[in-house]
Structure formats: C-alpha cells, structure tokens
Amino acid sequence: MTADLYRQLKRQLCTSLGESEASAVAFWLLEDEAGLSKTDVLMGRADTLSPEQTDRLCSMARRIGMGEPVQYVLGHTDFCNLRIQVAPGVLIPRPETEGLVRLSLSMLPPCRSASETSCPTMLRPRRSQHSLRILDLCTGSGCIALALKHACPDATVEGWDLSDDTLRIARANAEALGLDVGFRKADVLNPQTSTSDRQEAELCLIVSNPPYVCEGERADMEARVLDHEPSMALFVPDDDALRFYRALARWGVVMPAATTLVAVEINRRFGNDVVAVFREHGYSDVQLHQDSYGNDRYVQATYLHGTN
Ligand code: GLN
C-alpha cells in the first residue's frame, strides 16, 4: 500500500474535519488538482505526482485543516452542473439552493425545445413564446442567474447585488461559462423602478436567496462559515428578519410585466411569515415548499398586474 500522500493529506485535514469528511475531501483535492480518481489514489498513483504538485496539495490541505472552506481553497464549486468560481467575499453556493433553481424552472411555461432530452433533467432548456425576464436579486456568485440562463437560453437574465467584490466574481463566472447574464449594482432593499428598469416583459421571474440567518442564530453556525463567508450575505437583524422578503414582494409589484412570479429561499423558521408577506402584498398562489431534509425552505408566489 503506497497511498502515502492521501494519508498525509487526510491527517492535515483531520485538524478541522471529522474522519470521514477528511477522507472525502482528500479524494476531492486529489481529483480536482491532479485528476486522480479514487481508484487511482487507492492504487498508489498519488505518490507518483511531482514534488510541486505534492507541495501544492499539502498546502491546500493545511489551509483547509486551519478552517478555510474547501471551495475557497479550490477556487470553485459545482452548482446545477455548472462550475462556479468562488472566493472570499462571495457566499459559497449551497446544495439546497439548487432546489430553488428547480422550483423556479417548475414555475415557468413548459419547454418546447427539441434538444431538451439531451440535457440533464434539471437544466433542460426551456423555450417559451412569452418574453421572459429573470431577475436574481442578491445574486452573489451569480450561480442562480447563470443556472437559469443555461436552462432558459431565450430569457433575458440579470443578477443584482450591492457588493462590488461579488459582482466582479459573478461577471467572471458569466464570462467563463459563456452565458449572457447582465450583472449590476443595486440595492435590493430599496425597490424602485428607474428608466433602465422600464423593460416590459410579459412574464418576469424574480428569484432570490437573500440573507436570512438571524444574528441570534450565530451560535448554531459552523466556525468555517462564520470566520470565512461574508456576513453581509448571511445575516439579518433579529428584529427585522423578513426585511428582504418585504422588499422582494415590493419589487414584484413595481416590475413592468403582465405577470411576476417570485421564488425565494427562506429560513426554515419563517415559512408562514414569508407566505404572509406575499399575501399581504396582493400575491396569489402563494406556496411553501420543503427542501430535501423536509425543512420549510422555499416560497413561490404570483403577482398578476392589473388585477390588484
Ligand atoms: N443556507 C445558508 C446557510 O445556512 C444561508 C444562506 C442565506 O442566508 N441566504 O449558511
């Protein structure tokens, strides 16, 4: 048995990760950095890497062992089958947010594209006769906007965020993926339409994974998240936990579209409260959905302009 590098990486990772997670991350690093499969590693091929590659892998494992998130150390993660670049300053896309993309796609008019069968199920291209505008508010890395553009090539897709760091990464992601998504600086908490927002669409989808963790929930969170990920993307004040949902509901109302669909990710503690926010703003068909763990995690709503 010659898989010494694997064992060395695992030992370094064990400083901050449990045994089985350290093992999974060691395989992940070897695959990502050196293109080695698990079988390659178990057959000892990790020990044939160059000294430079070995040093690089060891230094990555050391950083992760000191508490840095794997995705920041690698510089990317996968989201809805797309490679998304991440760096400190941008929230790392979470698996439950793929559920928000799935929910959003399920709300859109059915696909008519002949090429749909060749694509992974959740990212089948959707073409509609309607003009479709998609806005991802608090876009972060741009992962949601990019996954939706990939699935709906005919839609006009934009991502808005307040952070310049985040917008830089989102634009780099759009460029690397060759997806035409416009990213712009905007304060989501301040809903208003300006002349540049006067883009009429028959159908508008507003999607958002806004900050929703209460300051009071910090104690329940992992150090890895608290010490490295941007607080601005995570936290809301305990006494105003629904601030982003009220703003999102107002955005939907002022959007120049015949119909606005909204899909948002939520704190599982506030499912019914978020539903109430959309009902109070005149939305219909307001539905609460669960994530794969059975937690209340998403709300969808429809605003029919002209009927309210
Ligand atoms: N789900 C994320 C977490 O628990 C929070 C994302 C958010 O606040 N939008 O870390």
Short mmCIF file of C-alpha atoms and ligand atoms in Angstrom, two decimals:
data_model
loop_
_atom_site.label_atom_id
_atom_site.label_comp_id
_atom_site.label_asym_id
_atom_site.label_seq_id
_atom_site.Cartn_x
_atom_site.Cartn_y
_atom_site.Cartn_z
CA MET A 1 0.00 0.00 0.00
CA THR A 2 1.62 3.19 -1.17
CA ALA A 3 -1.13 5.80 -0.82
CA ASP A 4 1.03 7.88 1.49
CA LEU A 5 0.16 11.29 0.08
CA TYR A 6 -3.53 10.50 0.56
CA ARG A 7 -2.86 9.61 4.20
CA GLN A 8 -0.77 12.72 4.72
CA LEU A 9 -3.49 14.97 3.29
CA LYS A 10 -6.09 13.25 5.43
CA ARG A 11 -4.01 13.81 8.57
CA GLN A 12 -3.77 17.54 7.82
CA LEU A 13 -7.47 17.77 7.07
CA CYS A 14 -8.36 15.99 10.31
CA THR A 15 -7.28 19.11 12.26
CA SER A 16 -10.64 20.64 11.42
CA LEU A 17 -12.68 17.87 9.78
CA GLY A 18 -14.05 14.57 11.09
CA GLU A 19 -12.58 11.29 9.84
CA SER A 20 -14.99 10.56 7.00
CA GLU A 21 -15.20 14.18 5.82
CA ALA A 22 -11.38 14.40 5.81
CA SER A 23 -11.25 11.28 3.67
CA ALA A 24 -13.84 12.64 1.21
CA VAL A 25 -12.02 15.99 0.96
CA ALA A 26 -8.63 14.28 0.43
CA PHE A 27 -10.11 12.39 -2.55
CA TRP A 28 -11.76 15.63 -3.76
CA LEU A 29 -8.42 17.52 -3.70
CA LEU A 30 -6.59 14.73 -5.50
CA GLU A 31 -9.25 14.54 -8.17
CA ASP A 32 -9.55 18.29 -8.62
CA GLU A 33 -5.86 19.19 -8.54
CA ALA A 34 -4.28 16.11 -10.07
CA GLY A 35 -7.13 14.44 -11.98
CA LEU A 36 -6.81 11.26 -9.92
CA SER A 37 -9.86 9.09 -9.35
CA LYS A 38 -10.46 7.31 -6.04
CA THR A 39 -9.26 4.09 -7.67
CA ASP A 40 -6.06 5.83 -8.86
CA VAL A 41 -5.43 7.01 -5.30
CA LEU A 42 -6.11 3.61 -3.77
CA MET A 43 -3.72 2.08 -6.30
CA GLY A 44 -0.97 4.41 -5.07
CA ARG A 45 -0.87 6.77 -8.06
CA ALA A 46 -0.95 9.85 -5.78
CA ASP A 47 2.64 9.02 -4.89
CA THR A 48 3.80 9.44 -8.47
CA LEU A 49 2.92 13.17 -8.53
CA SER A 50 5.65 15.78 -8.97
CA PRO A 51 7.12 17.40 -5.82
CA GLU A 52 5.46 20.71 -6.87
CA GLN A 53 2.04 19.10 -7.13
CA THR A 54 2.55 17.28 -3.85
CA ASP A 55 3.57 20.53 -2.09
CA ARG A 56 0.59 22.34 -3.56
CA LEU A 57 -1.82 19.66 -2.36
CA CYS A 58 -0.25 19.64 1.11
CA SER A 59 -0.53 23.40 1.41
CA MET A 60 -4.19 23.26 0.34
CA ALA A 61 -4.88 20.55 2.92
CA ARG A 62 -3.10 22.65 5.57
CA ARG A 63 -5.34 25.67 4.81
CA ILE A 64 -8.46 23.54 4.99
CA GLY A 65 -7.13 21.99 8.21
CA MET A 66 -6.82 25.52 9.61
CA GLY A 67 -10.52 26.08 8.91
CA GLU A 68 -10.79 27.56 5.39
CA PRO A 69 -13.70 26.26 3.31
CA VAL A 70 -12.61 23.72 0.66
CA GLN A 71 -14.39 25.68 -2.06
CA TYR A 72 -12.39 28.88 -1.36
CA VAL A 73 -9.16 26.89 -1.37
CA LEU A 74 -10.03 25.21 -4.69
CA GLY A 75 -11.45 28.49 -6.01
CA HIS A 76 -14.64 26.91 -7.32
CA THR A 77 -17.57 24.64 -6.67
CA ASP A 78 -20.21 22.89 -8.77
CA PHE A 79 -23.78 24.16 -8.86
CA CYS A 80 -26.51 22.71 -11.10
CA ASN A 81 -23.78 21.03 -13.16
CA LEU A 82 -22.01 24.35 -13.74
CA ARG A 83 -18.50 25.18 -12.50
CA ILE A 84 -18.85 28.31 -10.37
CA GLN A 85 -15.79 30.29 -9.25
CA VAL A 86 -15.87 31.42 -5.64
CA ALA A 87 -13.55 33.48 -3.46
CA PRO A 88 -13.75 35.07 -0.01
CA GLY A 89 -16.33 37.83 -0.24
CA VAL A 90 -18.87 35.68 -2.04
CA LEU A 91 -21.22 33.14 -0.45
CA ILE A 92 -20.44 29.55 -1.41
CA PRO A 93 -23.44 28.12 -3.32
CA ARG A 94 -25.31 25.60 -1.16
CA PRO A 95 -26.92 22.36 -2.37
CA GLU A 96 -30.35 23.50 -1.12
CA THR A 97 -30.16 26.47 -3.48
CA GLU A 98 -30.19 24.02 -6.40
CA GLY A 99 -33.71 23.27 -5.12
CA LEU A 100 -34.58 26.95 -5.61
CA VAL A 101 -33.45 26.70 -9.24
CA ARG A 102 -35.58 23.56 -9.69
CA LEU A 103 -38.61 25.28 -8.16
CA SER A 104 -38.11 28.34 -10.40
CA LEU A 105 -37.92 26.17 -13.52
CA SER A 106 -41.07 24.30 -12.49
CA MET A 107 -42.96 27.63 -12.36
CA LEU A 108 -42.05 28.67 -15.91
CA PRO A 109 -44.07 27.81 -19.03
CA PRO A 110 -43.33 24.31 -20.34
CA CYS A 111 -40.38 23.58 -22.52
CA ARG A 112 -40.87 23.23 -26.25
CA SER A 113 -37.29 22.68 -27.24
CA ALA A 114 -36.41 19.63 -29.30
CA SER A 115 -32.98 19.47 -27.68
CA GLU A 116 -34.40 19.05 -24.19
CA THR A 117 -33.77 15.34 -23.98
CA SER A 118 -30.01 15.74 -24.37
CA CYS A 119 -29.65 17.87 -21.23
CA PRO A 120 -29.52 16.93 -17.55
CA THR A 121 -33.10 16.88 -16.25
CA MET A 122 -32.93 19.94 -14.04
CA LEU A 123 -31.26 22.07 -16.69
CA ARG A 124 -33.31 21.25 -19.75
CA PRO A 125 -33.53 24.31 -21.98
CA ARG A 126 -36.89 25.97 -21.64
CA ARG A 127 -38.25 28.00 -24.51
CA SER A 128 -41.43 29.89 -24.23
CA GLN A 129 -43.49 32.01 -26.57
CA HIS A 130 -43.65 34.64 -23.83
CA SER A 131 -40.97 37.25 -23.42
CA LEU A 132 -39.35 36.21 -20.20
CA ARG A 133 -37.25 38.38 -17.92
CA ILE A 134 -35.46 36.74 -14.98
CA LEU A 135 -34.02 38.78 -12.13
CA ASP A 136 -31.85 37.16 -9.48
CA LEU A 137 -31.74 39.59 -6.57
CA CYS A 138 -28.81 39.31 -4.08
CA THR A 139 -27.08 37.27 -6.77
CA GLY A 140 -23.71 36.70 -5.03
CA SER A 141 -21.56 34.44 -7.24
CA GLY A 142 -24.33 34.62 -9.86
CA CYS A 143 -24.94 30.88 -9.55
CA ILE A 144 -28.76 31.07 -9.66
CA ALA A 145 -28.87 33.56 -12.54
CA LEU A 146 -26.33 31.54 -14.53
CA ALA A 147 -28.10 28.21 -13.95
CA LEU A 148 -31.39 29.77 -15.08
CA LYS A 149 -29.82 31.33 -18.19
CA HIS A 150 -28.29 27.96 -19.01
CA ALA A 151 -31.71 26.34 -18.71
CA CYS A 152 -33.64 29.20 -20.40
CA PRO A 153 -31.38 30.49 -23.20
CA ASP A 154 -34.10 32.77 -24.61
CA ALA A 155 -34.76 34.63 -21.37
CA THR A 156 -33.22 38.00 -20.54
CA VAL A 157 -31.41 37.28 -17.28
CA GLU A 158 -29.94 39.76 -14.82
CA GLY A 159 -28.31 39.45 -11.41
CA TRP A 160 -28.24 42.32 -8.93
CA ASP A 161 -26.09 42.74 -5.87
CA LEU A 162 -24.80 45.53 -3.66
CA SER A 163 -21.25 44.22 -3.32
CA ASP A 164 -18.62 45.15 -5.92
CA ASP A 165 -16.48 42.11 -5.00
CA THR A 166 -19.39 39.84 -5.62
CA LEU A 167 -20.28 41.47 -8.93
CA ARG A 168 -16.70 41.01 -10.15
CA ILE A 169 -16.89 37.27 -9.42
CA ALA A 170 -20.36 36.95 -10.93
CA ARG A 171 -19.15 38.62 -14.16
CA ALA A 172 -16.10 36.37 -14.28
CA ASN A 173 -18.41 33.37 -13.93
CA ALA A 174 -20.66 34.56 -16.77
CA GLU A 175 -17.62 35.06 -18.99
CA ALA A 176 -16.07 31.68 -18.14
CA LEU A 177 -19.36 29.89 -18.81
CA GLY A 178 -20.14 31.89 -21.94
CA LEU A 179 -23.57 32.82 -20.58
CA ASP A 180 -25.09 36.20 -21.38
CA VAL A 181 -26.23 37.41 -17.96
CA GLY A 182 -26.08 41.10 -17.03
CA PHE A 183 -24.84 41.81 -13.52
CA ARG A 184 -25.41 45.18 -11.95
CA LYS A 185 -25.06 47.01 -8.68
CA ALA A 186 -28.40 47.60 -6.99
CA ASP A 187 -29.78 47.93 -3.50
CA VAL A 188 -32.41 45.23 -3.26
CA LEU A 189 -33.75 46.76 -0.03
CA ASN A 190 -34.77 49.87 -1.93
CA PRO A 191 -37.38 48.84 -4.53
CA GLN A 192 -37.90 51.43 -7.24
CA THR A 193 -38.05 51.33 -10.99
CA SER A 194 -35.76 53.67 -12.83
CA THR A 195 -35.81 54.40 -16.56
CA SER A 196 -33.44 51.46 -17.14
CA ASP A 197 -35.97 49.14 -15.48
CA ARG A 198 -38.67 50.04 -17.97
CA GLN A 199 -38.05 46.86 -19.88
CA GLU A 200 -41.55 45.47 -20.41
CA ALA A 201 -41.84 41.71 -20.28
CA GLU A 202 -44.88 39.54 -20.49
CA LEU A 203 -43.53 37.38 -17.73
CA CYS A 204 -40.97 38.26 -15.08
CA LEU A 205 -39.45 35.79 -12.63
CA ILE A 206 -37.85 37.26 -9.54
CA VAL A 207 -35.69 34.71 -7.77
CA SER A 208 -33.66 35.30 -4.64
CA ASN A 209 -31.65 33.65 -1.92
CA PRO A 210 -31.32 36.72 0.28
CA PRO A 211 -29.57 36.94 3.67
CA TYR A 212 -31.93 35.20 6.12
CA VAL A 213 -29.95 33.89 9.10
CA CYS A 214 -30.80 35.83 12.28
CA GLU A 215 -27.91 37.34 14.25
CA GLY A 216 -29.22 35.31 17.20
CA GLU A 217 -28.55 32.09 15.25
CA ARG A 218 -24.79 32.71 15.01
CA ALA A 219 -24.15 30.37 17.92
CA ASP A 220 -25.57 27.43 15.92
CA MET A 221 -23.33 28.04 12.91
CA GLU A 222 -20.03 26.43 11.98
CA ALA A 223 -16.81 28.40 12.55
CA ARG A 224 -15.90 27.66 8.92
CA VAL A 225 -18.92 29.72 7.77
CA LEU A 226 -18.68 32.45 10.43
CA ASP A 227 -14.95 33.05 10.03
CA HIS A 228 -14.75 32.98 6.24
CA GLU A 229 -18.03 33.69 4.47
CA PRO A 230 -19.42 37.23 4.08
CA SER A 231 -21.73 38.23 6.96
CA MET A 232 -23.48 40.60 4.57
CA ALA A 233 -24.75 37.64 2.54
CA LEU A 234 -25.91 35.69 5.57
CA PHE A 235 -27.32 37.79 8.38
CA VAL A 236 -30.37 39.87 9.10
CA PRO A 237 -31.21 41.64 12.36
CA ASP A 238 -33.24 39.53 14.82
CA ASP A 239 -35.91 42.23 14.99
CA ASP A 240 -36.25 42.56 11.18
CA ALA A 241 -35.73 39.04 9.84
CA LEU A 242 -38.20 39.49 6.96
CA ARG A 243 -36.78 42.75 5.58
CA PHE A 244 -35.59 41.19 2.31
CA TYR A 245 -38.90 39.41 1.67
CA ARG A 246 -40.88 42.62 2.10
CA ALA A 247 -38.52 44.34 -0.37
CA LEU A 248 -38.73 41.40 -2.82
CA ALA A 249 -42.53 41.45 -2.65
CA ARG A 250 -42.47 45.18 -3.48
CA TRP A 251 -40.05 44.60 -6.39
CA GLY A 252 -42.54 42.15 -7.85
CA VAL A 253 -45.33 44.71 -7.59
CA VAL A 254 -43.37 47.52 -9.33
CA MET A 255 -41.94 45.31 -12.09
CA PRO A 256 -43.17 46.31 -15.56
CA ALA A 257 -44.58 42.92 -16.52
CA ALA A 258 -48.01 41.41 -17.03
CA THR A 259 -47.25 38.67 -14.51
CA THR A 260 -44.49 38.42 -11.95
CA LEU A 261 -43.53 35.07 -10.48
CA VAL A 262 -41.44 35.03 -7.32
CA ALA A 263 -39.36 32.16 -5.92
CA VAL A 264 -37.32 32.69 -2.76
CA GLU A 265 -35.21 30.64 -0.39
CA ILE A 266 -36.07 31.13 3.28
CA ASN A 267 -35.03 30.48 6.86
CA ARG A 268 -36.94 27.34 7.85
CA ARG A 269 -38.22 29.14 10.98
CA PHE A 270 -40.17 31.70 8.98
CA GLY A 271 -42.12 29.75 6.36
CA ASN A 272 -45.58 31.00 7.34
CA ASP A 273 -44.32 34.54 7.96
CA VAL A 274 -42.84 34.77 4.45
CA VAL A 275 -46.09 33.37 2.98
CA ALA A 276 -47.97 36.11 4.89
CA VAL A 277 -45.68 38.84 3.50
CA PHE A 278 -46.51 37.87 -0.11
CA ARG A 279 -50.25 37.53 0.63
CA GLU A 280 -50.26 40.99 2.25
CA HIS A 281 -48.73 42.44 -0.91
CA GLY A 282 -51.56 41.05 -3.09
CA TYR A 283 -49.86 37.92 -4.44
CA SER A 284 -51.89 34.83 -5.32
CA ASP A 285 -50.99 31.14 -5.42
CA VAL A 286 -48.53 31.56 -2.51
CA GLN A 287 -46.99 28.19 -1.70
CA LEU A 288 -44.48 26.96 0.88
CA HIS A 289 -42.09 24.16 -0.20
CA GLN A 290 -39.66 21.94 1.70
CA ASP A 291 -36.03 21.07 0.98
CA SER A 292 -34.74 17.50 0.77
CA TYR A 293 -34.45 17.38 4.58
CA GLY A 294 -38.16 18.21 4.96
CA ASN A 295 -37.49 21.77 6.21
CA ASP A 296 -39.59 24.70 5.01
CA ARG A 297 -37.08 26.24 2.58
CA TYR A 298 -38.76 27.93 -0.39
CA VAL A 299 -41.79 30.13 -1.10
CA GLN A 300 -43.31 30.75 -4.50
CA ALA A 301 -45.87 33.43 -5.33
CA THR A 302 -47.57 35.02 -8.35
CA TYR A 303 -48.46 38.68 -8.88
CA LEU A 304 -50.96 39.43 -11.63
CA HIS A 305 -50.52 43.08 -12.58
CA GLY A 306 -53.68 44.98 -13.35
CA THR A 307 -55.92 42.75 -11.24
CA ASN A 308 -54.83 44.17 -7.87
N1 GLN B 1 -28.27 28.43 3.85
C1 GLN B 1 -27.19 29.31 4.22
C2 GLN B 1 -26.51 28.84 5.48
O1 GLN B 1 -27.12 28.20 6.29
C3 GLN B 1 -27.70 30.72 4.40
C4 GLN B 1 -27.96 31.37 3.12
C5 GLN B 1 -28.61 32.69 3.28
O2 GLN B 1 -28.58 33.37 4.31
N2 GLN B 1 -29.22 33.06 2.26
O3 GLN B 1 -25.34 29.06 5.68
#
